[in-house]
CSV table of C-alpha atoms in Angstrom, one decimal:
chain,number,residue,atom,x,y,z
A,252,MET,CA,108.0,77.9,-91.7
A,253,ASP,CA,108.0,81.7,-92.4
A,254,ASN,CA,105.5,82.3,-89.6
A,255,LYS,CA,107.7,80.3,-87.2
A,256,LYS,CA,110.8,82.2,-88.1
A,257,SER,CA,109.0,85.6,-88.0
A,258,LYS,CA,107.8,84.8,-84.5
A,259,ILE,CA,111.4,83.9,-83.4
A,260,GLU,CA,112.8,87.1,-84.9
A,261,ALA,CA,110.1,89.2,-83.1
A,262,LEU,CA,110.9,87.6,-79.8
A,263,LYS,CA,114.6,88.2,-80.4
A,264,ALA,CA,114.0,91.9,-81.2
A,265,ASN,CA,111.3,92.7,-78.6
A,266,GLY,CA,112.0,90.2,-75.8
A,267,TYR,CA,109.3,88.4,-73.8
A,268,GLN,CA,107.9,88.0,-70.3
A,269,LEU,CA,108.8,84.9,-68.3
A,270,GLU,CA,107.7,83.8,-64.8
A,271,PHE,CA,110.0,81.4,-62.9
A,272,GLU,CA,107.0,79.8,-61.2
A,273,ASN,CA,105.0,79.2,-64.4
A,274,VAL,CA,107.9,77.5,-66.2
A,275,PHE,CA,108.9,75.4,-63.2
A,276,ASN,CA,105.4,74.2,-62.5
A,277,LEU,CA,104.9,73.3,-66.1
A,278,ALA,CA,108.2,71.4,-66.2
A,279,PHE,CA,107.4,69.6,-63.0
A,280,GLU,CA,103.9,68.6,-64.0
A,281,ASN,CA,105.3,67.4,-67.4
A,282,TYR,CA,108.1,65.5,-65.7
A,283,LYS,CA,105.6,63.5,-63.6
A,284,LYS,CA,104.0,62.3,-66.9
A,285,ILE,CA,107.3,61.1,-68.6
A,286,ALA,CA,109.6,60.3,-65.7
A,287,LEU,CA,109.2,56.5,-65.6
A,288,TYR,CA,109.0,55.9,-69.3
A,289,ALA,CA,111.8,58.4,-70.2
A,290,GLY,CA,113.9,57.1,-67.4
A,291,LEU,CA,113.6,53.6,-68.6
A,292,MET,CA,114.5,54.6,-72.1
A,293,ILE,CA,117.6,56.5,-70.9
A,294,PHE,CA,118.7,53.6,-68.8
A,295,VAL,CA,118.3,51.0,-71.5
A,296,PHE,CA,119.9,53.2,-74.2
A,297,SER,CA,122.8,54.0,-71.9
A,298,ILE,CA,123.5,50.3,-71.4
A,299,LEU,CA,123.4,49.7,-75.1
A,300,ILE,CA,125.7,52.6,-75.9
A,301,SER,CA,128.1,51.4,-73.1
A,302,ILE,CA,128.2,48.0,-74.7
A,303,LEU,CA,129.0,49.4,-78.1
A,304,LEU,CA,131.7,51.7,-76.7
A,305,VAL,CA,133.4,48.9,-74.8
A,306,THR,CA,133.3,46.7,-77.9
A,307,GLY,CA,134.8,49.5,-80.0
A,308,LEU,CA,137.6,50.2,-77.4
A,309,ILE,CA,138.4,46.5,-77.2
A,310,SER,CA,138.5,46.3,-81.0
A,311,TYR,CA,141.0,49.2,-81.0
A,312,PHE,CA,143.1,48.5,-78.0
A,313,GLY,CA,142.7,44.7,-77.8
A,314,VAL,CA,141.5,42.9,-74.7
A,315,THR,CA,144.9,43.2,-72.9
A,316,GLY,CA,145.3,46.9,-73.9
A,317,PHE,CA,141.7,47.6,-72.8
A,318,VAL,CA,142.1,46.0,-69.4
A,319,GLU,CA,145.4,47.9,-68.9
A,320,ALA,CA,143.8,51.2,-70.0
A,321,MET,CA,141.0,50.7,-67.5
A,322,LYS,CA,143.3,50.6,-64.5
A,323,PRO,CA,142.7,53.7,-62.3
A,324,GLU,CA,146.3,54.9,-62.8
A,325,ASN,CA,145.9,54.9,-66.5
A,326,LEU,CA,142.5,56.6,-66.7
A,327,ASN,CA,144.2,60.0,-66.6
A,328,ALA,CA,144.3,61.5,-70.1
A,329,ALA,CA,147.9,62.6,-69.4
A,330,SER,CA,149.0,58.9,-69.2
A,331,LEU,CA,147.6,58.1,-72.7
A,332,SER,CA,149.5,58.6,-75.9
A,333,GLU,CA,148.6,61.5,-78.2
A,334,SER,CA,147.2,59.0,-80.8
A,335,SER,CA,145.0,57.3,-78.1
A,336,ASN,CA,143.7,60.6,-76.8
A,337,LEU,CA,143.0,61.7,-80.4
A,338,VAL,CA,141.1,58.5,-81.1
A,339,ILE,CA,139.1,58.8,-77.9
A,340,MET,CA,138.3,62.5,-78.6
A,341,ILE,CA,137.1,61.9,-82.1
A,342,GLY,CA,135.2,58.8,-81.0
A,343,THR,CA,133.5,60.8,-78.3
A,344,VAL,CA,132.5,63.6,-80.7
A,345,ILE,CA,131.1,61.1,-83.2
A,346,VAL,CA,129.1,59.2,-80.5
A,347,VAL,CA,127.7,62.5,-79.0
A,348,CYS,CA,126.7,63.8,-82.5
A,349,LEU,CA,125.0,60.5,-83.5
A,350,LEU,CA,123.1,60.5,-80.1
A,351,SER,CA,121.9,64.1,-80.5
A,352,PRO,CA,118.4,63.1,-82.0
A,353,PHE,CA,117.8,61.0,-78.8
A,354,PRO,CA,117.4,64.0,-76.4
A,355,ALA,CA,115.4,65.7,-79.1
A,356,GLY,CA,113.1,62.7,-79.0
A,357,LEU,CA,112.8,63.0,-75.2
A,358,ILE,CA,111.7,66.7,-75.7
A,359,LYS,CA,109.2,65.4,-78.3
A,360,MET,CA,108.0,63.0,-75.7
A,361,ALA,CA,107.5,65.8,-73.2
A,362,HIS,CA,105.4,67.7,-75.8
A,363,ALA,CA,103.3,64.6,-76.5
A,364,ALA,CA,102.7,64.1,-72.8
A,365,GLN,CA,101.6,67.7,-72.4
A,366,GLU,CA,99.1,67.3,-75.2
A,367,ASP,CA,97.9,64.1,-73.7
A,368,GLU,CA,99.0,62.2,-76.8
A,369,GLU,CA,100.3,58.6,-76.7
A,370,PHE,CA,104.1,58.2,-76.9
A,371,HIS,CA,106.0,55.0,-77.5
A,372,VAL,CA,109.6,53.8,-77.8
A,373,SER,CA,109.6,55.1,-81.4
A,374,THR,CA,108.9,58.6,-80.1
A,375,VAL,CA,112.5,59.1,-78.9
A,376,PHE,CA,113.8,58.0,-82.3
A,377,THR,CA,111.5,60.4,-84.2
A,378,TYR,CA,114.3,62.7,-85.2
A,379,TYR,CA,116.7,60.1,-86.7
A,380,ALA,CA,115.1,61.1,-90.0
A,381,ALA,CA,115.5,63.9,-92.5
A,382,PRO,CA,115.5,66.8,-92.3
A,383,TYR,CA,116.0,67.0,-88.5
A,384,PHE,CA,118.9,64.5,-88.2
A,385,LYS,CA,121.4,66.6,-90.1
A,386,GLU,CA,120.5,69.8,-88.3
A,387,LEU,CA,120.6,68.2,-84.8
A,388,VAL,CA,124.0,66.5,-85.5
A,389,LEU,CA,125.4,69.7,-87.0
A,390,ALA,CA,124.2,71.8,-84.0
A,391,THR,CA,125.6,69.3,-81.5
A,392,LEU,CA,128.9,69.3,-83.4
A,393,LEU,CA,129.3,73.1,-83.5
A,394,ILE,CA,128.4,73.4,-79.8
A,395,GLY,CA,130.8,70.6,-79.0
A,396,ILE,CA,133.7,72.1,-80.9
A,397,PHE,CA,133.1,75.6,-79.4
A,398,SER,CA,132.8,74.1,-75.8
A,399,THR,CA,135.9,71.9,-76.3
A,400,ALA,CA,137.9,74.8,-77.7
A,401,LEU,CA,137.0,77.0,-74.8
A,402,SER,CA,137.8,74.2,-72.3
A,403,THR,CA,141.1,73.5,-73.9
A,404,ALA,CA,142.1,77.1,-73.7
A,405,ILE,CA,141.0,77.4,-70.1
A,406,SER,CA,142.8,74.1,-69.2
A,407,TYR,CA,146.2,76.0,-69.6
A,408,LEU,CA,145.2,78.0,-66.5
A,409,ASP,CA,145.0,74.6,-64.6
A,410,ILE,CA,141.7,75.5,-62.9
A,411,PRO,CA,139.5,72.4,-63.3
A,412,PHE,CA,136.5,74.1,-61.8
A,413,LEU,CA,136.6,76.8,-64.4
A,414,GLU,CA,136.5,74.2,-67.2
A,415,ILE,CA,133.4,72.7,-65.8
A,416,LEU,CA,131.9,76.2,-65.4
A,417,ILE,CA,132.6,77.1,-69.0
A,418,SER,CA,131.1,73.8,-70.2
A,419,THR,CA,127.9,74.3,-68.1
A,420,ALA,CA,127.6,77.9,-69.3
A,421,VAL,CA,127.7,76.8,-73.0
A,422,SER,CA,125.0,74.2,-72.2
A,423,PHE,CA,122.9,77.0,-70.5
A,424,VAL,CA,123.0,79.5,-73.4
A,425,THR,CA,122.3,76.8,-76.0
A,426,MET,CA,119.4,75.2,-74.0
A,427,LEU,CA,116.8,76.2,-76.5
A,428,THR,CA,118.7,74.9,-79.5
A,429,LEU,CA,117.1,71.5,-79.8
A,430,PRO,CA,113.5,72.7,-79.3
A,431,LEU,CA,114.1,75.5,-81.9
A,432,ILE,CA,115.2,72.9,-84.4
A,433,ILE,CA,112.4,70.4,-83.9
A,434,PHE,CA,109.5,72.7,-83.2
A,435,SER,CA,110.4,75.9,-85.1
A,436,ASP,CA,112.2,74.2,-88.0
A,437,LEU,CA,115.3,76.4,-87.7
A,438,LYS,CA,118.6,75.4,-89.2
A,439,ALA,CA,121.5,74.4,-86.8
A,440,THR,CA,123.3,77.8,-86.9
A,441,GLU,CA,120.0,79.7,-86.7
A,442,ALA,CA,118.9,77.7,-83.7
A,443,ILE,CA,122.2,78.2,-81.8
A,444,ILE,CA,122.2,81.9,-82.4
A,445,SER,CA,118.5,82.3,-81.6
A,446,SER,CA,118.9,80.3,-78.4
A,447,LEU,CA,121.8,82.5,-77.3
A,448,VAL,CA,119.8,85.7,-78.0
A,449,LEU,CA,116.6,84.5,-76.4
A,450,VAL,CA,118.4,83.2,-73.3
A,451,PHE,CA,120.0,86.6,-72.8
A,452,LYS,CA,116.6,88.3,-73.0
A,453,GLN,CA,115.7,86.7,-69.6
A,454,PRO,CA,119.1,85.5,-68.3
A,455,LEU,CA,118.5,85.5,-64.5
A,456,THR,CA,115.1,83.7,-64.7
A,457,LEU,CA,116.4,81.1,-67.1
A,458,LEU,CA,119.6,80.7,-65.1
A,459,GLY,CA,117.6,80.1,-61.9
A,460,LEU,CA,115.5,77.5,-63.7
A,461,PHE,CA,118.5,75.8,-65.3
A,462,VAL,CA,120.4,75.6,-62.0
A,463,VAL,CA,117.4,74.3,-60.0
A,464,SER,CA,116.6,71.7,-62.7
A,465,TYR,CA,120.2,70.7,-63.0
A,466,ILE,CA,120.4,70.0,-59.2
A,467,ALA,CA,117.1,68.2,-59.3
A,468,SER,CA,118.4,66.0,-62.1
A,469,LEU,CA,121.5,65.1,-60.1
A,470,ILE,CA,119.5,64.1,-57.0
A,471,GLY,CA,118.9,60.7,-58.4
A,472,ILE,CA,122.6,59.9,-58.0
A,473,PHE,CA,122.0,59.4,-54.3
A,474,GLY,CA,119.5,56.6,-55.1
A,475,CYS,CA,122.1,53.9,-55.7
A,476,CYS,CA,123.2,56.0,-58.7
A,477,ILE,CA,120.5,54.3,-60.9
A,478,GLY,CA,118.0,56.9,-59.7
A,479,ILE,CA,119.7,59.5,-61.9
A,480,PHE,CA,118.2,57.9,-65.0
A,481,PHE,CA,114.8,58.8,-63.6
A,482,THR,CA,115.6,62.3,-62.4
A,483,MET,CA,117.5,63.2,-65.6
A,484,PRO,CA,114.2,63.6,-67.7
A,485,PHE,CA,113.5,66.7,-65.6
A,486,MET,CA,116.0,68.7,-67.7
A,487,TYR,CA,114.1,67.7,-70.9
A,488,SER,CA,110.8,68.7,-69.3
A,489,LEU,CA,112.5,72.1,-68.5
A,490,TYR,CA,113.7,72.5,-72.1
A,491,PHE,CA,110.1,71.8,-73.3
A,492,ALA,CA,108.5,74.1,-70.7
A,493,ALA,CA,110.9,76.9,-71.4
A,494,TYR,CA,110.3,76.7,-75.2
A,495,SER,CA,106.5,76.5,-74.5
A,496,GLN,CA,106.5,79.6,-72.4
A,497,ILE,CA,108.9,81.6,-74.5
A,498,VAL,CA,107.9,80.7,-78.1
A,499,GLY,CA,104.7,78.6,-77.7
A,500,PHE,CA,103.1,76.3,-80.2
A,501,ASP,CA,100.4,78.6,-81.7
A,502,ALA,CA,102.6,79.2,-84.8
A,503,ILE,CA,102.9,75.4,-85.3
A,504,ASP,CA,99.2,74.9,-84.7
A,505,ASP,CA,98.4,77.6,-87.3
A,506,GLN,CA,100.7,75.9,-89.7
A,507,VAL,CA,99.0,72.5,-89.2
A,508,GLU,CA,95.6,74.1,-89.7
């Protein structure tokens, strides 16, 4: 672990070289290997989570209350009571935190595919185990609190686009957080800070990759919407490729040997 942390610290202090084309090509080639399997996993998992969420909301509001709340005119947060908004907000935070090991598993799948290793359904649930689960949940919680606080402060300006921009910016600067936790064994706070520092060492290149990959991931929405489940894995391939090109896996390989 010391070797991994030492390498991260050296990169934070000295910077690194990064080529847009190399990262993008690696991400694209990797995406082709995991697109179908990862897309199916995201699709099935999304359905299961939706069922659980609907069940939870019905349990809280009741069938009549749930049907009433789902009416278009009542979907606006301003039309809900403060207690309902609070319950929904807390519930959302809990769900997102509990789901945080899932995207980490997709990044693990990307790594396995690149190494020509077999990956299975169990691969995406790899990090629902100690010690990674706690760190992934904590990192997601901290990022979520920070992003929500910023968005709430910005909301008083009544500029919706700015809220989306802030949320996207937070996602961008923390894009290496999950790989740093699962591949470099960093703690949650260490991973968030390291991601921030590393991203700002090559901000323009990484921003270009992030924007292009984000757009590519959303293209699937035009395929009867369901296509987005199969384009979304491109982002996880990007996170893997960015980490691979910036940090690499030699320290991990040395540790194994």
